[in-house]
Structure formats: structure tokens, C-alpha cells
């Protein structure tokens, strides 16, 4: 049976002394991709996260074309800066209509993007700065070298990576210590376990795992009766046709375990990611305060060996139907190209 404690807790990312809350708040949905969001509720959600011990806030300068950073700045204006860990992605290029234009991780672009991020966030430094994807036109060594210049100048505390494979991780780490890799990891997305996770552990690099609820698919709140997705999930293969039916059957199997433990399906899914190692920090994309409850419960849920075995039986590795991104987007993921 599961045991509980009473705190969110802390975990260490990398070997450079970065301590973060065992859960992070992914702020993307407060500005982009999931339809309209409520500014007042978004700020209240950030405040509640901070008050409950979730002090790692993850954003990107392209979330709402700067909107997300300004939202976070508003939420933090009366909070001590040193009590919050800000993780920022950069490099994705968009036009005024929000269309994607590719990536730019050239050294001067890195420093320019950081300058605008610092201004929007209203801060003198970013705790973790990372390219959102590998720029195929720029060697990773040049990008990391530019961020390292910003570390030396005091504008960045730690360097992270996002959605890159083991070979790229090794090249980046040879230039400067990397604190964490941000990458999708959940019961339905376990591709990192073959090569990427072992490489990170060999190099002392932590994992900040996004998509822990597979964009709501394994939250326990999605159903066939809900109809087709009205946001970016409409193009996600796992939310379409027979794939959706198959994946929801996996959720039903997981629900039986959740009912036995007297928690939600979402709590079980998040707790499973937490159980994969002390170097893994799940990012929970809550847009409303009520959604934080599942995450906080997961942080206090210790899954016993029989619980974990039951979860593995209900949702075996590789059981998901459909890729985690549309095929065109997969082409931009260095993490999908093998070691």
C-alpha cells in the first residue's frame, strides 16, 4: 500500500548545487496553446503553487510572444526573487500571427533573447536558461558557449537543454556543466529510458519532465464524449480516432489503481514520474488552482512495489497508440533521432 508524508519536498538538478521543488509549475497554458486563460486565475494559481512549496516556474519567451513572462513578472512582483527558480526556454521563432518560423540559437541571438527576457520578467538573472530545441544550423557548442558567457556575466545561473538526444547532451556538457534536460516523460512517453536518461545520469544531469499527463490525456478527465480537441491537441495523433479510444482504455485501467489508492488518476500518473528517480522533477501544467491539488497529492504519495507493478501492468511501456507529436514536429526533435 502507499504511504504519505506532508511536504512537496526538494530535489537537486545537476551537480552545480541547484535545489528546486520536487514539482515544477509549467506556465505555458496560461498564455498559449490551450485556448483562452483567465489572467486573475493564472496569477492566483502561481501564488498558490508558491505558497504550497512549488517554487520552480517554467516558461518560454515564445509562450504568447512574451505574454507568459510578463504574466509571471506580475505574479512575482511582491515575492522575494531568491525564493523562486525561473526556468526559461528561448530560440523558437514566430510571426505576428503565431506561426512557427524555425529556431535561432546563434550566439548573438541567444544574448538578445536573454536581454528581452530579463526585461519582461523584471529580474536581473534567470536561474536556468535553455534552447527550446536544437537549431540545426548552429553547433550546440556555440549556443552553450554563448549562454556560458551570460553565466560568467551573472545574467544566468545554470544552463539547461530541451528535447535533445544523448550525443548532443554529451557535446553540450563538454562545453559547460548542464543542470537538467527538459523533455517529455510520462507513462505514455518513455522513449528517454533507452539512451537519454542513462546519458544524463552518467553526466550528473537532472530531468525536468513535461507532459506528465500527456497533455491531459491521462488526467482522468478526458473522455470520448468530450468530442474533438479544440486546441493544439486536435493535431496530436494520440487524441485522434482509434488512437484515442485505445489510450482512454489505458486510462480506465489506471483508474482502477487510483480508486484503490483513493486518489485521482492524475495523481497516480504524476506520482509514477516522481518514483522514477530523485533526479526527475515533473512539470505540471496547471492553469487553475484546482488542478494543483492532484500534483500536491502526488508529491506526498509514496508508491509501494505492488503499486508500481500494477501501474506497469495497466500501462506497459510502449502501450500508447500514436506518436507524441505530429510527424512534422517530430522532425525538429533531436531527441527522436537516437543516440
Short mmCIF file of C-alpha atoms in Angstrom, two decimals:
data_model
loop_
_atom_site.label_atom_id
_atom_site.label_comp_id
_atom_site.label_asym_id
_atom_site.label_seq_id
_atom_site.Cartn_x
_atom_site.Cartn_y
_atom_site.Cartn_z
CA UNK A 1 0.00 0.00 0.00
CA UNK A 2 1.05 3.61 -0.49
CA UNK A 3 2.49 5.73 2.29
CA UNK A 4 2.34 9.52 2.55
CA UNK A 5 4.33 12.38 4.02
CA UNK A 6 3.34 16.02 4.30
CA UNK A 7 5.55 18.13 2.04
CA UNK A 8 6.26 18.75 -1.64
CA UNK A 9 9.95 18.36 -0.91
CA UNK A 10 13.10 19.34 -2.77
CA UNK A 11 15.25 17.73 -5.42
CA UNK A 12 18.64 18.57 -6.89
CA UNK A 13 19.16 19.20 -10.59
CA UNK A 14 22.69 18.60 -11.81
CA UNK A 15 25.91 18.85 -9.87
CA UNK A 16 26.06 22.64 -9.59
CA UNK A 17 24.02 22.95 -6.41
CA UNK A 18 20.65 23.84 -7.92
CA UNK A 19 17.91 22.85 -5.46
CA UNK A 20 14.34 23.02 -6.71
CA UNK A 21 10.94 21.93 -5.52
CA UNK A 22 10.17 18.28 -6.33
CA UNK A 23 7.40 19.53 -8.61
CA UNK A 24 7.51 22.41 -11.06
CA UNK A 25 4.72 24.56 -12.46
CA UNK A 26 4.65 24.70 -16.25
CA UNK A 27 3.14 28.08 -17.12
CA UNK A 28 2.71 27.70 -20.89
CA UNK A 29 -1.03 27.07 -20.85
CA UNK A 30 -1.64 30.36 -19.06
CA UNK A 31 -0.71 32.19 -22.27
CA UNK A 32 -0.87 29.85 -25.22
CA UNK A 33 -1.94 26.61 -26.91
CA UNK A 34 -4.80 25.53 -24.61
CA UNK A 35 -7.31 28.22 -25.52
CA UNK A 36 -8.24 31.35 -23.54
CA UNK A 37 -6.90 31.59 -20.00
CA UNK A 38 -8.02 33.75 -17.10
CA UNK A 39 -5.28 36.19 -16.04
CA UNK A 40 -6.60 36.53 -12.50
CA UNK A 41 -6.88 32.77 -12.06
CA UNK A 42 -3.45 32.24 -13.62
CA UNK A 43 -1.82 34.60 -11.13
CA UNK A 44 -3.75 33.03 -8.27
CA UNK A 45 -2.53 29.60 -9.42
CA UNK A 46 1.09 30.78 -9.42
CA UNK A 47 0.61 32.22 -5.94
CA UNK A 48 -0.95 29.02 -4.64
CA UNK A 49 1.85 26.96 -6.16
CA UNK A 50 4.47 29.12 -4.44
CA UNK A 51 2.61 29.04 -1.14
CA UNK A 52 2.45 25.23 -1.29
CA UNK A 53 6.21 24.91 -1.88
CA UNK A 54 6.23 24.59 -5.68
CA UNK A 55 8.90 27.19 -6.42
CA UNK A 56 10.12 26.07 -9.89
CA UNK A 57 8.32 28.05 -12.61
CA UNK A 58 8.91 27.03 -16.22
CA UNK A 59 8.25 29.31 -19.18
CA UNK A 60 9.41 30.18 -22.69
CA UNK A 61 9.91 33.58 -24.30
CA UNK A 62 7.68 32.44 -27.19
CA UNK A 63 4.71 31.48 -24.99
CA UNK A 64 2.23 34.09 -26.10
CA UNK A 65 5.16 36.03 -27.64
CA UNK A 66 6.37 37.30 -24.27
CA UNK A 67 2.96 37.32 -22.57
CA UNK A 68 3.86 34.43 -20.27
CA UNK A 69 6.99 36.10 -18.97
CA UNK A 70 5.10 39.32 -18.27
CA UNK A 71 2.36 37.36 -16.51
CA UNK A 72 4.93 35.68 -14.28
CA UNK A 73 6.54 39.06 -13.55
CA UNK A 74 3.18 40.40 -12.42
CA UNK A 75 2.62 37.37 -10.20
CA UNK A 76 6.06 37.72 -8.60
CA UNK A 77 6.15 41.48 -8.07
CA UNK A 78 5.61 41.18 -4.31
CA UNK A 79 7.53 37.94 -3.85
CA UNK A 80 11.21 37.54 -2.85
CA UNK A 81 13.18 36.79 -6.03
CA UNK A 82 15.51 34.36 -4.29
CA UNK A 83 12.57 32.14 -3.28
CA UNK A 84 11.67 31.34 -6.90
CA UNK A 85 13.52 29.33 -9.56
CA UNK A 86 12.80 30.65 -13.06
CA UNK A 87 13.47 28.29 -15.97
CA UNK A 88 13.24 29.87 -19.44
CA UNK A 89 13.38 28.42 -22.96
CA UNK A 90 14.36 30.50 -25.98
CA UNK A 91 15.06 30.14 -29.68
CA UNK A 92 11.65 29.36 -31.22
CA UNK A 93 10.75 31.95 -33.85
CA UNK A 94 7.15 33.05 -34.51
CA UNK A 95 5.44 35.66 -36.69
CA UNK A 96 2.71 38.09 -35.51
CA UNK A 97 0.03 35.51 -36.30
CA UNK A 98 1.74 32.95 -34.07
CA UNK A 99 3.03 30.77 -36.90
CA UNK A 100 6.28 28.88 -36.36
CA UNK A 101 9.30 30.07 -38.34
CA UNK A 102 12.04 27.75 -37.06
CA UNK A 103 14.77 28.28 -34.49
CA UNK A 104 17.60 30.73 -33.93
CA UNK A 105 20.29 29.81 -31.44
CA UNK A 106 23.19 31.82 -32.83
CA UNK A 107 25.31 33.39 -30.07
CA UNK A 108 24.12 36.96 -30.67
CA UNK A 109 20.50 35.78 -30.86
CA UNK A 110 20.96 33.98 -27.54
CA UNK A 111 22.15 37.14 -25.82
CA UNK A 112 19.48 39.32 -27.42
CA UNK A 113 16.71 36.92 -26.41
CA UNK A 114 18.02 36.87 -22.85
CA UNK A 115 18.06 40.67 -22.68
CA UNK A 116 14.37 40.84 -23.61
CA UNK A 117 13.51 38.01 -21.21
CA UNK A 118 15.18 39.78 -18.28
CA UNK A 119 13.25 42.95 -19.08
CA UNK A 120 9.88 41.15 -19.37
CA UNK A 121 10.45 39.15 -16.19
CA UNK A 122 11.66 42.20 -14.31
CA UNK A 123 14.69 40.37 -12.95
CA UNK A 124 18.47 40.63 -13.06
CA UNK A 125 19.05 36.94 -13.73
CA UNK A 126 17.44 33.72 -14.91
CA UNK A 127 18.04 30.58 -12.85
CA UNK A 128 18.01 28.17 -15.81
CA UNK A 129 18.29 29.18 -19.46
CA UNK A 130 17.93 26.69 -22.29
CA UNK A 131 17.42 26.46 -26.06
CA UNK A 132 13.90 25.18 -26.73
CA UNK A 133 15.10 22.87 -29.49
CA UNK A 134 18.36 22.12 -31.26
CA UNK A 135 18.99 24.66 -34.01
CA UNK A 136 20.20 22.53 -36.95
CA UNK A 137 22.12 25.49 -38.37
CA UNK A 138 24.15 26.18 -35.23
CA UNK A 139 26.54 23.78 -33.47
CA UNK A 140 25.33 23.15 -29.92
CA UNK A 141 28.79 24.12 -28.67
CA UNK A 142 28.30 27.68 -29.96
CA UNK A 143 24.89 28.02 -28.33
CA UNK A 144 26.07 26.68 -24.97
CA UNK A 145 29.18 28.82 -25.18
CA UNK A 146 27.04 31.93 -25.57
CA UNK A 147 24.93 31.02 -22.54
CA UNK A 148 28.14 30.29 -20.62
CA UNK A 149 29.22 33.87 -21.37
CA UNK A 150 25.98 35.00 -19.73
CA UNK A 151 26.69 32.77 -16.73
CA UNK A 152 30.05 34.46 -16.31
CA UNK A 153 28.38 37.86 -16.59
CA UNK A 154 25.87 36.95 -13.88
CA UNK A 155 22.72 37.01 -16.02
CA UNK A 156 22.20 33.22 -15.93
CA UNK A 157 22.81 30.85 -13.02
CA UNK A 158 22.55 27.44 -14.72
CA UNK A 159 22.31 26.02 -18.25
CA UNK A 160 19.69 23.50 -19.34
CA UNK A 161 18.77 21.65 -22.51
CA UNK A 162 15.46 20.66 -24.07
CA UNK A 163 14.44 17.72 -26.27
CA UNK A 164 17.91 16.70 -27.41
CA UNK A 165 19.48 13.28 -27.78
CA UNK A 166 22.35 11.66 -25.93
CA UNK A 167 25.06 12.69 -28.41
CA UNK A 168 24.02 16.36 -28.25
CA UNK A 169 23.86 16.20 -24.46
CA UNK A 170 27.44 14.96 -24.33
CA UNK A 171 28.66 17.69 -26.68
CA UNK A 172 26.90 20.38 -24.68
CA UNK A 173 28.20 19.09 -21.35
CA UNK A 174 31.75 19.19 -22.70
CA UNK A 175 31.41 22.98 -23.02
CA UNK A 176 29.71 23.80 -19.70
CA UNK A 177 28.00 21.82 -16.90
CA UNK A 178 24.34 21.17 -17.72
CA UNK A 179 21.91 21.13 -14.80
CA UNK A 180 18.94 19.47 -16.48
CA UNK A 181 17.32 18.24 -19.64
CA UNK A 182 13.70 19.24 -20.16
CA UNK A 183 11.92 16.50 -22.08
CA UNK A 184 8.59 14.74 -22.29
CA UNK A 185 8.34 11.80 -19.90
CA UNK A 186 5.19 10.05 -18.76
CA UNK A 187 3.54 6.64 -18.63
CA UNK A 188 2.72 7.12 -22.32
CA UNK A 189 6.09 8.61 -23.38
CA UNK A 190 9.04 6.58 -22.13
CA UNK A 191 11.47 6.95 -25.01
CA UNK A 192 14.13 8.60 -22.83
CA UNK A 193 14.70 5.38 -20.89
CA UNK A 194 16.78 3.72 -23.64
CA UNK A 195 19.66 6.16 -24.17
CA UNK A 196 18.86 9.68 -22.99
CA UNK A 197 18.16 9.04 -19.33
CA UNK A 198 21.27 6.83 -18.87
CA UNK A 199 23.43 9.51 -20.54
CA UNK A 200 22.04 12.19 -18.25
CA UNK A 201 22.67 10.07 -15.19
CA UNK A 202 26.20 9.30 -16.30
CA UNK A 203 26.87 13.05 -16.61
CA UNK A 204 25.00 14.06 -13.44
CA UNK A 205 22.24 15.88 -15.34
CA UNK A 206 18.71 16.03 -13.94
CA UNK A 207 15.42 15.70 -15.82
CA UNK A 208 12.56 18.17 -15.75
CA UNK A 209 9.74 16.12 -17.22
CA UNK A 210 6.94 17.86 -19.09
CA UNK A 211 3.81 16.23 -20.48
CA UNK A 212 3.48 14.06 -17.39
CA UNK A 213 -0.28 13.86 -18.01
CA UNK A 214 0.20 13.57 -21.79
CA UNK A 215 -1.49 16.94 -22.36
CA UNK A 216 -4.45 15.93 -20.25
CA UNK A 217 -4.97 12.58 -21.93
CA UNK A 218 -4.16 10.62 -18.77
CA UNK A 219 -5.55 13.18 -16.36
CA UNK A 220 -8.66 11.08 -15.90
CA UNK A 221 -10.79 13.99 -17.12
CA UNK A 222 -10.69 13.32 -20.86
CA UNK A 223 -13.36 11.15 -22.49
CA UNK A 224 -14.71 10.26 -25.93
CA UNK A 225 -17.89 12.14 -25.04
CA UNK A 226 -15.88 15.34 -24.74
CA UNK A 227 -15.57 15.43 -28.53
CA UNK A 228 -12.63 16.52 -30.63
CA UNK A 229 -9.97 18.72 -29.06
CA UNK A 230 -10.47 22.42 -29.82
CA UNK A 231 -6.85 23.50 -29.27
CA UNK A 232 -3.43 22.32 -30.43
CA UNK A 233 -4.27 18.78 -29.29
CA UNK A 234 -6.58 18.49 -32.30
CA UNK A 235 -3.47 17.69 -34.37
CA UNK A 236 -1.95 15.33 -31.81
CA UNK A 237 -2.09 11.71 -33.03
CA UNK A 238 -2.90 10.36 -29.56
CA UNK A 239 -6.16 12.33 -29.43
CA UNK A 240 -7.46 11.09 -32.77
CA UNK A 241 -9.89 8.31 -33.72
CA UNK A 242 -8.97 4.78 -32.73
CA UNK A 243 -5.79 6.02 -31.06
CA UNK A 244 -7.89 7.99 -28.59
CA UNK A 245 -10.12 5.00 -27.82
CA UNK A 246 -7.08 2.80 -27.22
CA UNK A 247 -5.38 5.37 -24.99
CA UNK A 248 -8.51 6.03 -22.95
CA UNK A 249 -8.75 2.29 -22.30
CA UNK A 250 -5.30 2.53 -20.71
CA UNK A 251 -6.59 5.38 -18.55
CA UNK A 252 -9.52 3.22 -17.44
CA UNK A 253 -7.06 0.53 -16.36
CA UNK A 254 -5.11 3.15 -14.42
CA UNK A 255 -8.31 4.38 -12.82
CA UNK A 256 -8.76 1.08 -11.04
CA UNK A 257 -5.42 1.56 -9.30
CA UNK A 258 -6.24 5.17 -8.45
CA UNK A 259 -9.55 4.13 -6.92
CA UNK A 260 -7.80 1.53 -4.78
CA UNK A 261 -5.36 4.17 -3.52
CA UNK A 262 -8.19 6.69 -3.06
CA UNK A 263 -6.52 9.29 -5.29
CA UNK A 264 -7.16 10.65 -8.78
CA UNK A 265 -5.80 9.15 -12.00
CA UNK A 266 -3.73 12.30 -12.47
CA UNK A 267 -2.15 11.86 -9.04
CA UNK A 268 -1.11 8.31 -9.88
CA UNK A 269 0.39 9.38 -13.21
CA UNK A 270 2.39 12.21 -11.62
CA UNK A 271 3.49 10.04 -8.68
CA UNK A 272 4.78 7.43 -11.14
CA UNK A 273 7.07 10.03 -12.75
CA UNK A 274 8.27 11.12 -9.31
CA UNK A 275 9.04 7.48 -8.49
CA UNK A 276 11.45 7.11 -11.42
CA UNK A 277 14.29 8.71 -9.51
CA UNK A 278 15.31 11.63 -7.27
CA UNK A 279 16.87 13.35 -10.30
CA UNK A 280 13.48 13.71 -12.05
CA UNK A 281 11.20 16.71 -11.44
CA UNK A 282 7.73 16.64 -13.05
CA UNK A 283 6.42 19.88 -14.51
CA UNK A 284 2.67 20.17 -14.03
CA UNK A 285 0.87 22.45 -16.47
CA UNK A 286 -1.88 23.64 -14.15
CA UNK A 287 -3.85 26.68 -15.31
CA UNK A 288 -6.24 26.69 -12.36
CA UNK A 289 -5.79 26.29 -8.62
CA UNK A 290 -7.96 23.19 -8.52
CA UNK A 291 -5.53 21.42 -10.85
CA UNK A 292 -2.69 21.85 -8.36
CA UNK A 293 -4.38 19.54 -5.88
CA UNK A 294 -3.58 16.42 -7.91
CA UNK A 295 0.08 17.40 -8.14
CA UNK A 296 0.44 18.19 -4.45
CA UNK A 297 -1.15 14.85 -3.57
CA UNK A 298 1.31 13.09 -5.88
CA UNK A 299 4.22 14.67 -4.03
CA UNK A 300 3.02 13.06 -0.80
CA UNK A 301 2.18 9.68 -2.35
CA UNK A 302 4.85 7.01 -1.99
CA UNK A 303 4.05 4.16 -4.35
CA UNK A 304 4.89 0.72 -2.96
CA UNK A 305 6.38 -2.04 -5.10
CA UNK A 306 3.00 -3.66 -5.67
CA UNK A 307 1.52 -0.31 -6.71
CA UNK A 308 4.28 0.22 -9.25
CA UNK A 309 3.87 -3.31 -10.59
CA UNK A 310 0.14 -2.74 -11.01
CA UNK A 311 0.78 0.54 -12.85
CA UNK A 312 3.26 -1.13 -15.19
CA UNK A 313 0.74 -3.89 -15.91
CA UNK A 314 -2.04 -1.38 -16.58
CA UNK A 315 0.07 0.84 -18.85
CA UNK A 316 3.04 -1.17 -20.15
CA UNK A 317 5.98 0.58 -21.78
CA UNK A 318 5.15 1.34 -25.39
CA UNK A 319 1.41 0.85 -24.88
CA UNK A 320 0.36 4.27 -26.23
CA UNK A 321 -1.26 4.48 -29.65
CA UNK A 322 0.06 7.32 -31.81
CA UNK A 323 3.21 9.42 -31.70
CA UNK A 324 3.61 12.13 -29.06
CA UNK A 325 3.78 14.88 -31.72
CA UNK A 326 2.55 15.21 -35.31
CA UNK A 327 5.13 13.91 -37.79
CA UNK A 328 6.16 17.41 -38.94
CA UNK A 329 7.03 18.41 -35.39
CA UNK A 330 8.91 15.19 -34.69
CA UNK A 331 11.38 16.24 -37.38
CA UNK A 332 12.51 19.09 -35.12
CA UNK A 333 13.21 16.83 -32.14
CA UNK A 334 16.85 15.86 -31.82
CA UNK A 335 15.70 13.57 -29.01
CA UNK A 336 13.88 11.38 -31.56
CA UNK A 337 16.97 10.73 -33.67
CA UNK A 338 18.57 8.15 -31.42
CA UNK A 339 21.85 8.26 -29.56
#
